[in-house]
One Martini backbone bead per residue (centre of mass of N, CA, C, O) as a GRO file, in nm:
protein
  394
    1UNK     BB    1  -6.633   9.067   3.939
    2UNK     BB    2  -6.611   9.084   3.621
    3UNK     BB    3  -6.709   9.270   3.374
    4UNK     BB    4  -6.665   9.045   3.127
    5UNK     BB    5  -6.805   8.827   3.291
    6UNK     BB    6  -7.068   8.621   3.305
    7UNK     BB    7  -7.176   8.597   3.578
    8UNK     BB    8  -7.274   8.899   3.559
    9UNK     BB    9  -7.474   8.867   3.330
   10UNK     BB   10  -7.643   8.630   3.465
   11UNK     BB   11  -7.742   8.749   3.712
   12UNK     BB   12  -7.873   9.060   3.558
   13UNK     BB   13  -8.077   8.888   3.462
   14UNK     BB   14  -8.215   8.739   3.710
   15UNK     BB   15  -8.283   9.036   3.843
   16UNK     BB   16  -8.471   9.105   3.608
   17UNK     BB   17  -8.676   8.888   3.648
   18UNK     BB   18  -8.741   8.917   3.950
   19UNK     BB   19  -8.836   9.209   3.884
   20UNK     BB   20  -9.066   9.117   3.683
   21UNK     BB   21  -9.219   8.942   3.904
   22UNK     BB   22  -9.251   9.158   4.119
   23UNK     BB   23  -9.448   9.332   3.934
   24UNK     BB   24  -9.699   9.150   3.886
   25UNK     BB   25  -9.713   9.071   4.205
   26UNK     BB   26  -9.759   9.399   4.280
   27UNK     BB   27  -9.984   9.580   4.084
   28UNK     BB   28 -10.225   9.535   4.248
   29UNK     BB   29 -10.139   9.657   4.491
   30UNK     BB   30 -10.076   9.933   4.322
   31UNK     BB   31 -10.358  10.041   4.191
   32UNK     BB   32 -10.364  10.308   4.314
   33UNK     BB   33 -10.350  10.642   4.362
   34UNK     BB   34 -10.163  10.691   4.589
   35UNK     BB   35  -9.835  10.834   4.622
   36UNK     BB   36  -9.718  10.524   4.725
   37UNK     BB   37  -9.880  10.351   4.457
   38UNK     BB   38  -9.721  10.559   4.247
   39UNK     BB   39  -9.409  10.476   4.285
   40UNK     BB   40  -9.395  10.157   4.306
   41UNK     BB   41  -9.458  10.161   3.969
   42UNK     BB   42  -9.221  10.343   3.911
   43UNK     BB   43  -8.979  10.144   4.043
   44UNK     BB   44  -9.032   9.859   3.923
   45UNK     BB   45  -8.997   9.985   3.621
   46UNK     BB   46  -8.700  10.127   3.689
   47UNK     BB   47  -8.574   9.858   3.750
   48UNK     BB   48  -8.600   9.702   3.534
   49UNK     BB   49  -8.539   9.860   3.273
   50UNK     BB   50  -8.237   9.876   3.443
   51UNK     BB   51  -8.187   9.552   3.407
   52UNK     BB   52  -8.211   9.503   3.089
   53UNK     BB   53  -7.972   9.748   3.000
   54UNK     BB   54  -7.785   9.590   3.127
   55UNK     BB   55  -7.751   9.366   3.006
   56UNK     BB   56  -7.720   9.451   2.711
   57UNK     BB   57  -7.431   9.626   2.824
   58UNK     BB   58  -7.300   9.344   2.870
   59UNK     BB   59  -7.300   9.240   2.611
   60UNK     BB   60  -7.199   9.408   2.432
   61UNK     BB   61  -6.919   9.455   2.586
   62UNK     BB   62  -6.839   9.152   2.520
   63UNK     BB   63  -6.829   9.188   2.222
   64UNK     BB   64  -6.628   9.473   2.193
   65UNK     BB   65  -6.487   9.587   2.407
   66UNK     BB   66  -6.500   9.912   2.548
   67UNK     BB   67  -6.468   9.732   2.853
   68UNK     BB   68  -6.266   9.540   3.041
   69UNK     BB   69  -6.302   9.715   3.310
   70UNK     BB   70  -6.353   9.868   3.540
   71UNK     BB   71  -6.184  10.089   3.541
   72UNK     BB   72  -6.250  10.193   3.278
   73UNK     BB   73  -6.543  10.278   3.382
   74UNK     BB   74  -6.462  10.445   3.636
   75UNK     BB   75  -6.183  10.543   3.520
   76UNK     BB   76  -6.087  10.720   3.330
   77UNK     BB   77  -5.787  10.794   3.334
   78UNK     BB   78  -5.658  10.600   3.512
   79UNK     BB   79  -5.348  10.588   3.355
   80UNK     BB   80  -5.260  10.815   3.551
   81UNK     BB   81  -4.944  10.761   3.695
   82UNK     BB   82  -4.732  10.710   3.955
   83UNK     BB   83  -4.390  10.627   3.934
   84UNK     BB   84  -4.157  10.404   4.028
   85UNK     BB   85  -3.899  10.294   4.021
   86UNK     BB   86  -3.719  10.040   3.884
   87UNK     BB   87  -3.715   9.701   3.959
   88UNK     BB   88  -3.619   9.452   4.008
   89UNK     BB   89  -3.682   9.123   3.827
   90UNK     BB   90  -3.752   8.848   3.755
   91UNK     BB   91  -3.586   8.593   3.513
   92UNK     BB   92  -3.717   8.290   3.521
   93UNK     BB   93  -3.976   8.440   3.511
   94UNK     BB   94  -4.242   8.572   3.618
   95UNK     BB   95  -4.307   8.826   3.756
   96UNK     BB   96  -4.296   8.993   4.063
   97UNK     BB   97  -4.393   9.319   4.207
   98UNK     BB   98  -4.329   9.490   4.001
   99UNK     BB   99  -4.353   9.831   3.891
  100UNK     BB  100  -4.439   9.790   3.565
  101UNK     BB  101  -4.488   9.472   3.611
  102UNK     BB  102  -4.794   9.289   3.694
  103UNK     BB  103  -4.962   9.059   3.787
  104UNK     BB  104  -5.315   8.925   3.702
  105UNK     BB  105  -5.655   8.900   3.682
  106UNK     BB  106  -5.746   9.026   3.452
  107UNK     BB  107  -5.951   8.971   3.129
  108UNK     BB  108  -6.055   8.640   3.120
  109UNK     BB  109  -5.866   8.366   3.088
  110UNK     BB  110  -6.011   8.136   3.239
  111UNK     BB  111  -6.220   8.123   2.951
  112UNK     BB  112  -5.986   7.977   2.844
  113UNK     BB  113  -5.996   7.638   2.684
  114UNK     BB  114  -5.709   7.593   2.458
  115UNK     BB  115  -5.509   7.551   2.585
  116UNK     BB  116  -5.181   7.455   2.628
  117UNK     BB  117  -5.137   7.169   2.841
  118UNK     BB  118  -4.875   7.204   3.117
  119UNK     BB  119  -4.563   7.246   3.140
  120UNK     BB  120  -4.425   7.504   3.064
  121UNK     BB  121  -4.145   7.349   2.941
  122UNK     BB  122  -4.330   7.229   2.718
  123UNK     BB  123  -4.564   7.473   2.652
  124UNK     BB  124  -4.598   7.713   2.816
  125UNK     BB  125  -4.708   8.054   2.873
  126UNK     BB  126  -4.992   8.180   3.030
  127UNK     BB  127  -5.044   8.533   3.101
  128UNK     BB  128  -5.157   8.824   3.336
  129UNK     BB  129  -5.092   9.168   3.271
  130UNK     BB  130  -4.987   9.457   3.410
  131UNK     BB  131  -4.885   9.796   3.276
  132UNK     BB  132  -4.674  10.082   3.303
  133UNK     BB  133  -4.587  10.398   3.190
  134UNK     BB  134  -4.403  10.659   3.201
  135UNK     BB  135  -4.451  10.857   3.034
  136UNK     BB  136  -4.759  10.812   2.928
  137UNK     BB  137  -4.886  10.737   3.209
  138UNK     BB  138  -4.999  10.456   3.162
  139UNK     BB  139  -5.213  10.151   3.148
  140UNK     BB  140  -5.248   9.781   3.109
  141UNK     BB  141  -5.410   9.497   2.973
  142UNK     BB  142  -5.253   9.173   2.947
  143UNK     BB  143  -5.047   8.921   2.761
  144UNK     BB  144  -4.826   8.639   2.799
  145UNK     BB  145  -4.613   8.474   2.640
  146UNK     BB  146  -4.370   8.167   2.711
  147UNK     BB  147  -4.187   7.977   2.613
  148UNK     BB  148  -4.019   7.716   2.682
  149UNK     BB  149  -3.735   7.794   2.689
  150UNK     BB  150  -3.798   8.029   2.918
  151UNK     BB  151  -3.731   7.786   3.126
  152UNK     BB  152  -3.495   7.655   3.048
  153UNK     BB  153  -3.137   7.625   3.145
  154UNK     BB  154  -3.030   7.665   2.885
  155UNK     BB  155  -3.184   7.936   2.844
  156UNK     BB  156  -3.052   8.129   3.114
  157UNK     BB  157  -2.910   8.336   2.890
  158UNK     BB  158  -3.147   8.410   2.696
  159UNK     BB  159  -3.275   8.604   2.467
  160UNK     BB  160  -3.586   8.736   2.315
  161UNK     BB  161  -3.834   8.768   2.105
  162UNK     BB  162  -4.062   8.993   2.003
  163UNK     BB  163  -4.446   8.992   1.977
  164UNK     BB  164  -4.657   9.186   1.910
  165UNK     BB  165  -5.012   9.207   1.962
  166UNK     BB  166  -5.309   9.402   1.800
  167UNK     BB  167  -5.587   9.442   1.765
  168UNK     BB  168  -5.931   9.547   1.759
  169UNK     BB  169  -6.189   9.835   1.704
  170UNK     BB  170  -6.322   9.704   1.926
  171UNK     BB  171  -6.186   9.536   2.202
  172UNK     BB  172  -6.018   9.240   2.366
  173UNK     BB  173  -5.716   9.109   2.466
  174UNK     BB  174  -5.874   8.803   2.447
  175UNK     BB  175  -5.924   8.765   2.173
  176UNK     BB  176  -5.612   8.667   2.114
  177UNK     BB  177  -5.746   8.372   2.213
  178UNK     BB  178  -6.048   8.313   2.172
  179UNK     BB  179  -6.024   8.378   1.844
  180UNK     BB  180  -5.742   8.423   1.712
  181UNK     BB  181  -5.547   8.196   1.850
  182UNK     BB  182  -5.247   8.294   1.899
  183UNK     BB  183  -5.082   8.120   2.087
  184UNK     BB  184  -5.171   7.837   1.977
  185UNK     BB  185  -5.046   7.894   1.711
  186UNK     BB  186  -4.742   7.948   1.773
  187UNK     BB  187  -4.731   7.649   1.970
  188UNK     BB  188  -4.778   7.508   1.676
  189UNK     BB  189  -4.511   7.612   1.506
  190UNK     BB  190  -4.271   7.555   1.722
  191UNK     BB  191  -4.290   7.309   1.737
  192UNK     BB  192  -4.281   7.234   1.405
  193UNK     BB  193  -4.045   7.470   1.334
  194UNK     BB  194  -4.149   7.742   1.190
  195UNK     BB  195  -4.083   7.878   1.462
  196UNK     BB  196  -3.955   8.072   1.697
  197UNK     BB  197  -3.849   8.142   1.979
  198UNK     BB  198  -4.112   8.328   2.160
  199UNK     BB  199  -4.221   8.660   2.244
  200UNK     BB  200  -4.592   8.706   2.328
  201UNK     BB  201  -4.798   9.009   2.309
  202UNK     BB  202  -5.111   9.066   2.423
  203UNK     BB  203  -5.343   9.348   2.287
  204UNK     BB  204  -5.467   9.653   2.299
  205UNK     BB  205  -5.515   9.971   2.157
  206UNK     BB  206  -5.740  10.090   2.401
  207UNK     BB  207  -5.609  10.251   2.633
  208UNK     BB  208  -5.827  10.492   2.637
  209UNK     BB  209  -6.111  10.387   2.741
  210UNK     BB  210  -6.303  10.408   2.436
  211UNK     BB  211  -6.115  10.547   2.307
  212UNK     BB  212  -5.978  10.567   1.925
  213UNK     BB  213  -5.628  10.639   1.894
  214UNK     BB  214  -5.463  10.497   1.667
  215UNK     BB  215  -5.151  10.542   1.833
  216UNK     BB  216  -5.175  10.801   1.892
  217UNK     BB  217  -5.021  11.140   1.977
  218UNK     BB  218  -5.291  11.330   2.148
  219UNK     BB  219  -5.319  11.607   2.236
  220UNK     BB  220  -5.381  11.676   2.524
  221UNK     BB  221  -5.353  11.320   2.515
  222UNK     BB  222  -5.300  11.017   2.458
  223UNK     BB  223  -4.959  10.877   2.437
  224UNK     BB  224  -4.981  10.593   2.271
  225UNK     BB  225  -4.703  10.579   2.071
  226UNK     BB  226  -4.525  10.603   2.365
  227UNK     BB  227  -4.632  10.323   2.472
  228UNK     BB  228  -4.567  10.122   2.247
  229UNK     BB  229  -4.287  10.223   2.175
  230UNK     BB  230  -4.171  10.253   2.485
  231UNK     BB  231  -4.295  10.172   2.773
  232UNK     BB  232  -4.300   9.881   2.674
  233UNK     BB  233  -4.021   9.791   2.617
  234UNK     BB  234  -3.955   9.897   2.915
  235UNK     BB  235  -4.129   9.689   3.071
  236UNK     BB  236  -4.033   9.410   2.923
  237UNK     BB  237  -3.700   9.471   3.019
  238UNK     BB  238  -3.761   9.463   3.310
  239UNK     BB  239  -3.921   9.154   3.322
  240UNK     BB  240  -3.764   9.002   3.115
  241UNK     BB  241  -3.614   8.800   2.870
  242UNK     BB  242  -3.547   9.048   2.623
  243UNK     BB  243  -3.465   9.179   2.370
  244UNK     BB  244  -3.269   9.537   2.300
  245UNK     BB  245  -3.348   9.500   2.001
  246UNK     BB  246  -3.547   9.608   1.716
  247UNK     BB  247  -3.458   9.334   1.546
  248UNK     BB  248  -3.655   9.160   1.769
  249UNK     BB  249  -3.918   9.349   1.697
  250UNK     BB  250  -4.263   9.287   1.665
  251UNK     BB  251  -4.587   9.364   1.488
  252UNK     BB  252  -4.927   9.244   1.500
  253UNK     BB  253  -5.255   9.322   1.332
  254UNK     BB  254  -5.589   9.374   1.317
  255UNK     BB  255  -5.708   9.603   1.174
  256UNK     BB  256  -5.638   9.839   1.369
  257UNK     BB  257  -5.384   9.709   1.475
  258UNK     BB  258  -5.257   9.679   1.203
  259UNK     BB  259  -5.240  10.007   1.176
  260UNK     BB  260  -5.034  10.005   1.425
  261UNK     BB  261  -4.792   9.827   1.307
  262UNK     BB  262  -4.689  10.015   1.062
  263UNK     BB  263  -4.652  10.291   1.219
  264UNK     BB  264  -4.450  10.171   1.425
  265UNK     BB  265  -4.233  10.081   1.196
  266UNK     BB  266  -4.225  10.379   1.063
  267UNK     BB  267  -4.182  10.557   1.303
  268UNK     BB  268  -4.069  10.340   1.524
  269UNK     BB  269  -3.790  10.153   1.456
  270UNK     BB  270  -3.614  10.167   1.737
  271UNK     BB  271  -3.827   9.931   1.847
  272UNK     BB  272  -3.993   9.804   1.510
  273UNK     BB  273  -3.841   9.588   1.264
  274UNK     BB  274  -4.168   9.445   1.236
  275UNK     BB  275  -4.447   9.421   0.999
  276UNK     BB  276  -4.777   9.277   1.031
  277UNK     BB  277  -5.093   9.336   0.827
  278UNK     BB  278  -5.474   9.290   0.875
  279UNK     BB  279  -5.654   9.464   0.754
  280UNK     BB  280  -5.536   9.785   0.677
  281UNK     BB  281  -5.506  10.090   0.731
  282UNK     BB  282  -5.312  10.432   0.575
  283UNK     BB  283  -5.534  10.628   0.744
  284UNK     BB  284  -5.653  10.862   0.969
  285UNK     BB  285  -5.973  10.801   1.037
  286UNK     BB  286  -6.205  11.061   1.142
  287UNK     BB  287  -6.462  10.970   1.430
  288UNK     BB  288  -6.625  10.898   1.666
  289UNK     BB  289  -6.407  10.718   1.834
  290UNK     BB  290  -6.191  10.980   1.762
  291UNK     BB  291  -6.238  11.223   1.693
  292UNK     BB  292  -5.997  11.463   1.774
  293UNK     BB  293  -5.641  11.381   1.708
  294UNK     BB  294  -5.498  11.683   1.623
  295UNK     BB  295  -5.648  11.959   1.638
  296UNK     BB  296  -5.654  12.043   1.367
  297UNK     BB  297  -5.306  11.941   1.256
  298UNK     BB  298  -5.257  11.859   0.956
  299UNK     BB  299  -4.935  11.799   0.966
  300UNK     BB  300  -4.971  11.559   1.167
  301UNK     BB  301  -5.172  11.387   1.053
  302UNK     BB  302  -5.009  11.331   0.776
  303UNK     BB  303  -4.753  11.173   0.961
  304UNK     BB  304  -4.953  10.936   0.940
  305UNK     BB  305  -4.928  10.886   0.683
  306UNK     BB  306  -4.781  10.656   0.487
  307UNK     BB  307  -4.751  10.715   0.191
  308UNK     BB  308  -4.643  11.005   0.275
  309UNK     BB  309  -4.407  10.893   0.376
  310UNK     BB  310  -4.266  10.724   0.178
  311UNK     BB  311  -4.279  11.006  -0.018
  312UNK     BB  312  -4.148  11.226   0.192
  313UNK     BB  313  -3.967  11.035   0.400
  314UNK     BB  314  -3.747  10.889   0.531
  315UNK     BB  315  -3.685  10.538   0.492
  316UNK     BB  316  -3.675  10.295   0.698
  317UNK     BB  317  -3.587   9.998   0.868
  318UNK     BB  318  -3.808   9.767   0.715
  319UNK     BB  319  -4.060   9.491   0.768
  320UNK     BB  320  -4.334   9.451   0.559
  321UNK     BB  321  -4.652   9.307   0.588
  322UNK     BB  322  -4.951   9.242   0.399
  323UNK     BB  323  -5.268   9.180   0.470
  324UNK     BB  324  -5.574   9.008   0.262
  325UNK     BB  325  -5.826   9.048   0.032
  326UNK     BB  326  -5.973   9.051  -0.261
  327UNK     BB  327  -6.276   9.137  -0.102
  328UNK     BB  328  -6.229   9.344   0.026
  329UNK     BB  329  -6.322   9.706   0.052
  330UNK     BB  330  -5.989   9.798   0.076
  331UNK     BB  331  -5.824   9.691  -0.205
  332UNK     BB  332  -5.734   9.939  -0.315
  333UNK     BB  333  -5.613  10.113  -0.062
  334UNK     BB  334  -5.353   9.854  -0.071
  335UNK     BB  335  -5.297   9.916  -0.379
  336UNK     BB  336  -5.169  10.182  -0.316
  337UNK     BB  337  -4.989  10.126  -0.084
  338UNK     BB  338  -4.805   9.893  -0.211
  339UNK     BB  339  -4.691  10.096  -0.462
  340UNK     BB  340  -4.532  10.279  -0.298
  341UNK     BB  341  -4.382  10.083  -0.112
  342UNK     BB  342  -4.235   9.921  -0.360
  343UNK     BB  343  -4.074  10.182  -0.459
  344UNK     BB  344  -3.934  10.234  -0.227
  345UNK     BB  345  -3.788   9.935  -0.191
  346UNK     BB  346  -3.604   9.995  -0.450
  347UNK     BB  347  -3.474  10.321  -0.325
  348UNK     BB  348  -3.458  10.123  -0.025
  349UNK     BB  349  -3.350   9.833   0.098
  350UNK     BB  350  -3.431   9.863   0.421
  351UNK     BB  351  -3.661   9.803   0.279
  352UNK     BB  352  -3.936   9.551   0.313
  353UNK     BB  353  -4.201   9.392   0.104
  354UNK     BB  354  -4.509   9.239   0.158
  355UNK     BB  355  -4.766   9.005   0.036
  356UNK     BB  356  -5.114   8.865   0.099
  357UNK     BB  357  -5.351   8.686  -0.050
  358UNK     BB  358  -5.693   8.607  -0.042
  359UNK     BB  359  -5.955   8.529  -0.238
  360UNK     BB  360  -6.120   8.548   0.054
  361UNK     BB  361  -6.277   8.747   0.262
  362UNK     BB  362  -6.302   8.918   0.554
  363UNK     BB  363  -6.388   9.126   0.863
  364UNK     BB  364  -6.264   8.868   1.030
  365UNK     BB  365  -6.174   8.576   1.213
  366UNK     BB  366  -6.192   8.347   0.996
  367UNK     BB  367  -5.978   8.488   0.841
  368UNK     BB  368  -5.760   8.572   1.020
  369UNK     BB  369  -5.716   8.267   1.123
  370UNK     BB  370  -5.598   8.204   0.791
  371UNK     BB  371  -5.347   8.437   0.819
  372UNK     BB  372  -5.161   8.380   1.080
  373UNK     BB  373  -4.941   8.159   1.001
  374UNK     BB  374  -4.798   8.302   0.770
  375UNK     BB  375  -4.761   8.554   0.958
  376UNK     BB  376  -4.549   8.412   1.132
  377UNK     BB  377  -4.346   8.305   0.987
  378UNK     BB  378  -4.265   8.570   0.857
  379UNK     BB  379  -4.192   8.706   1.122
  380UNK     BB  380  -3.966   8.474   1.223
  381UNK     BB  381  -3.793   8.604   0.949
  382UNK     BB  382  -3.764   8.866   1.018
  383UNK     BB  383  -3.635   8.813   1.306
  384UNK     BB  384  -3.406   8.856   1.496
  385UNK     BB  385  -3.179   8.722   1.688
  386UNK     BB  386  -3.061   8.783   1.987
  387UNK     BB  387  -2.760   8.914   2.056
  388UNK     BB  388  -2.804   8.901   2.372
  389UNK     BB  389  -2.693   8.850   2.698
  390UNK     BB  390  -2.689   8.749   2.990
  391UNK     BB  391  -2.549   8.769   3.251
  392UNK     BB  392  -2.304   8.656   3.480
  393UNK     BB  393  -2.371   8.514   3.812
  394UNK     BB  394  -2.126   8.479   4.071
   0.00000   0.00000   0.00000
């Protein structure tokens, strides 16, 4: 049973219940002095409270996804994989197998009902898969877009542009299904010809959990930037049919997420040539979540700043959209981001900016999906169609 499967909120609710109506009916019997009959009201009381405690910390666990799997909870740190070279993958359809990517029951796919019904090559396929990564040693559950052509035999030779998308932290890879409804909205956008066909990948920024390492590579911990940067295009490049090509990677996310979008797209340009960010910082704030992730290295700190990269360190060639809301609480630190990126964009041509306010709305998903069609159109104009085409077998 899924850690974060409601039948097992339900399961330790009932177990709860029970222990609560077995301390009634036997605390009579237990009312005595003797060293056994003050155990059992001990043992009883300490059942059940920690049987109410589990309850709470399964649902606030489902609603913020601090941990996604058994695994995050009992293995903190267990994406250190030893990993064997990359084997042949599967190319018309999901891997099977695959070394760095393998299919899976993880995420809590099952929960989501409102996904295309039919068959992959009319409506395309959503999948839950796990990658691990050579450099990175990490390893992570996600989900995986396909659109209808890469079934289609029209386009058994055809690469495909990526959109990563990114969550916010906390926060579960399924929430970018069932809150943000980003595949529902991807496939009815290329239905109806606003999108080109894409491989959507959703992920969660958390691949250390619970710790929120920002995408940045920790000093002495997760290399969180080499998983997304690296790890990340090479697991997918050896297991589907997806373009080699930088300039057809893009990364879309909100909150934490929207924030490793525009750092991924600024730092690490040879990866993801298009970043969308909802409602993003544009400095690494170190708090609770994040502890130290620099080590005291002022110095590394700095090189995380988009702004003071933007105007201290030469500018890569990408495009980015900043989006937000004229009402966020951090409308103004967004108009100094956007002041700054317009600046270079101005005298370095490589670069491209954009921005989208709604007149209102917060740091919601009922926000997030009211921005999510035009910022993926956004996205889909400006990934370049994959150069690269499979060779021919035969």
């Amino acid at each position: 049973m899924e850690l974060t499967s409601s039948p097992l909120v339900y399961l330790v609710a009932a177990l709860a219940l029970l222990a609560l109506v077995a301390t009634v009916l036997c605390w009579p019997r237990l009312a005595r002095r003797r060293p056994v009959h003050l155990l059992g009201r001990v043992g009883l009381l300490t059942l059940t409270q920690l049987l109410v405690l589990a309850v709470c910390g399964l649902s606030l666990n489902n609603a913020y996804g601090f941990y996604s799997t058994w695994r995050d909870l009992l293995q903190p740190g267990g994406g250190q994989l030893a990993l064997a070279p990359a084997g042949s993958a599967g190319r018309s359809g999901p891997p099977v197998g695959d070394t760095l990517v393998r299919p899976t029951t993880e995420g809590g796919l099952d929960q989501v009902t409102d996904l295309p019904q039919g068959r992959p090559e009319d409506v395309g396929q959503v999948t839950s898969i796990r990658v691990s990564g050579k450099e990175s040693g990490l390893s992570d559950q996600m989900f995986i877009y396909l659109p209808p052509e890469y079934f289609n035999p029209k386009y058994a030779r055809e690469r495909f542009p990526v959109l990563l998308t990114l969550g916010g932290y906390p926060g579960q890879a399924v929430h970018l299904l069932s809150e943000l409804h980003a595949p529902q909205t991807v496939w009815e956008l290329q239905r109806t010809g606003r999108m080109a066909p894409t491989v959507v990948v959703m992920a969660r920024p958390t691949v250390a959990a619970p710790r929120n390492t920002e995408c940045v590579d920790v000093p002495g911990g997760p290399a969180t930037e080499t998983w997304f940067a690296k790890d990340l295009p090479t697991a997918l490049r050896s297991a589907y049919r997806v373009s080699r090509s930088a300039g057809s990677w893009g990364v879309l996310g909100y909150s934490t997420g929207g924030s490793c979008a525009l750092r991924l797209a600024l730092r690490d340009p040879g990866a993801y040539g298009a970043a969308a960010a909802l409602h993003a910082d544009y400095q690494v704030q170190g708090d609770w979540s994040t502890g130290d992730l620099f080590a005291g290295n002022q110095q590394l700190a700095q090189s995380y700043d988009l702004g003071w990269r933007l105007h201290n360190l030469p500018v890569p060639r990408a495009s980015l959209l900043v989006v937000s809301t004229r009402t966020e609480e951090d409308y103004a630190a967004t108009q100094q981001f956007l002041a700054t990126a317009t600046a270079a964009a101005r005298a370095h041509p490589d670069l491209t900016v954009d921005s989208l306010f709604l007149p209102d709305g917060g740091h919601t998903f009922d926000t997030w999906r009211r921005e999510l069609p035009a910022s993926l159109e956004w996205l889909s104009d400006h990934l370049q169609p994959a150069p690269d085409r499979e060779p021919r077998t035969g």
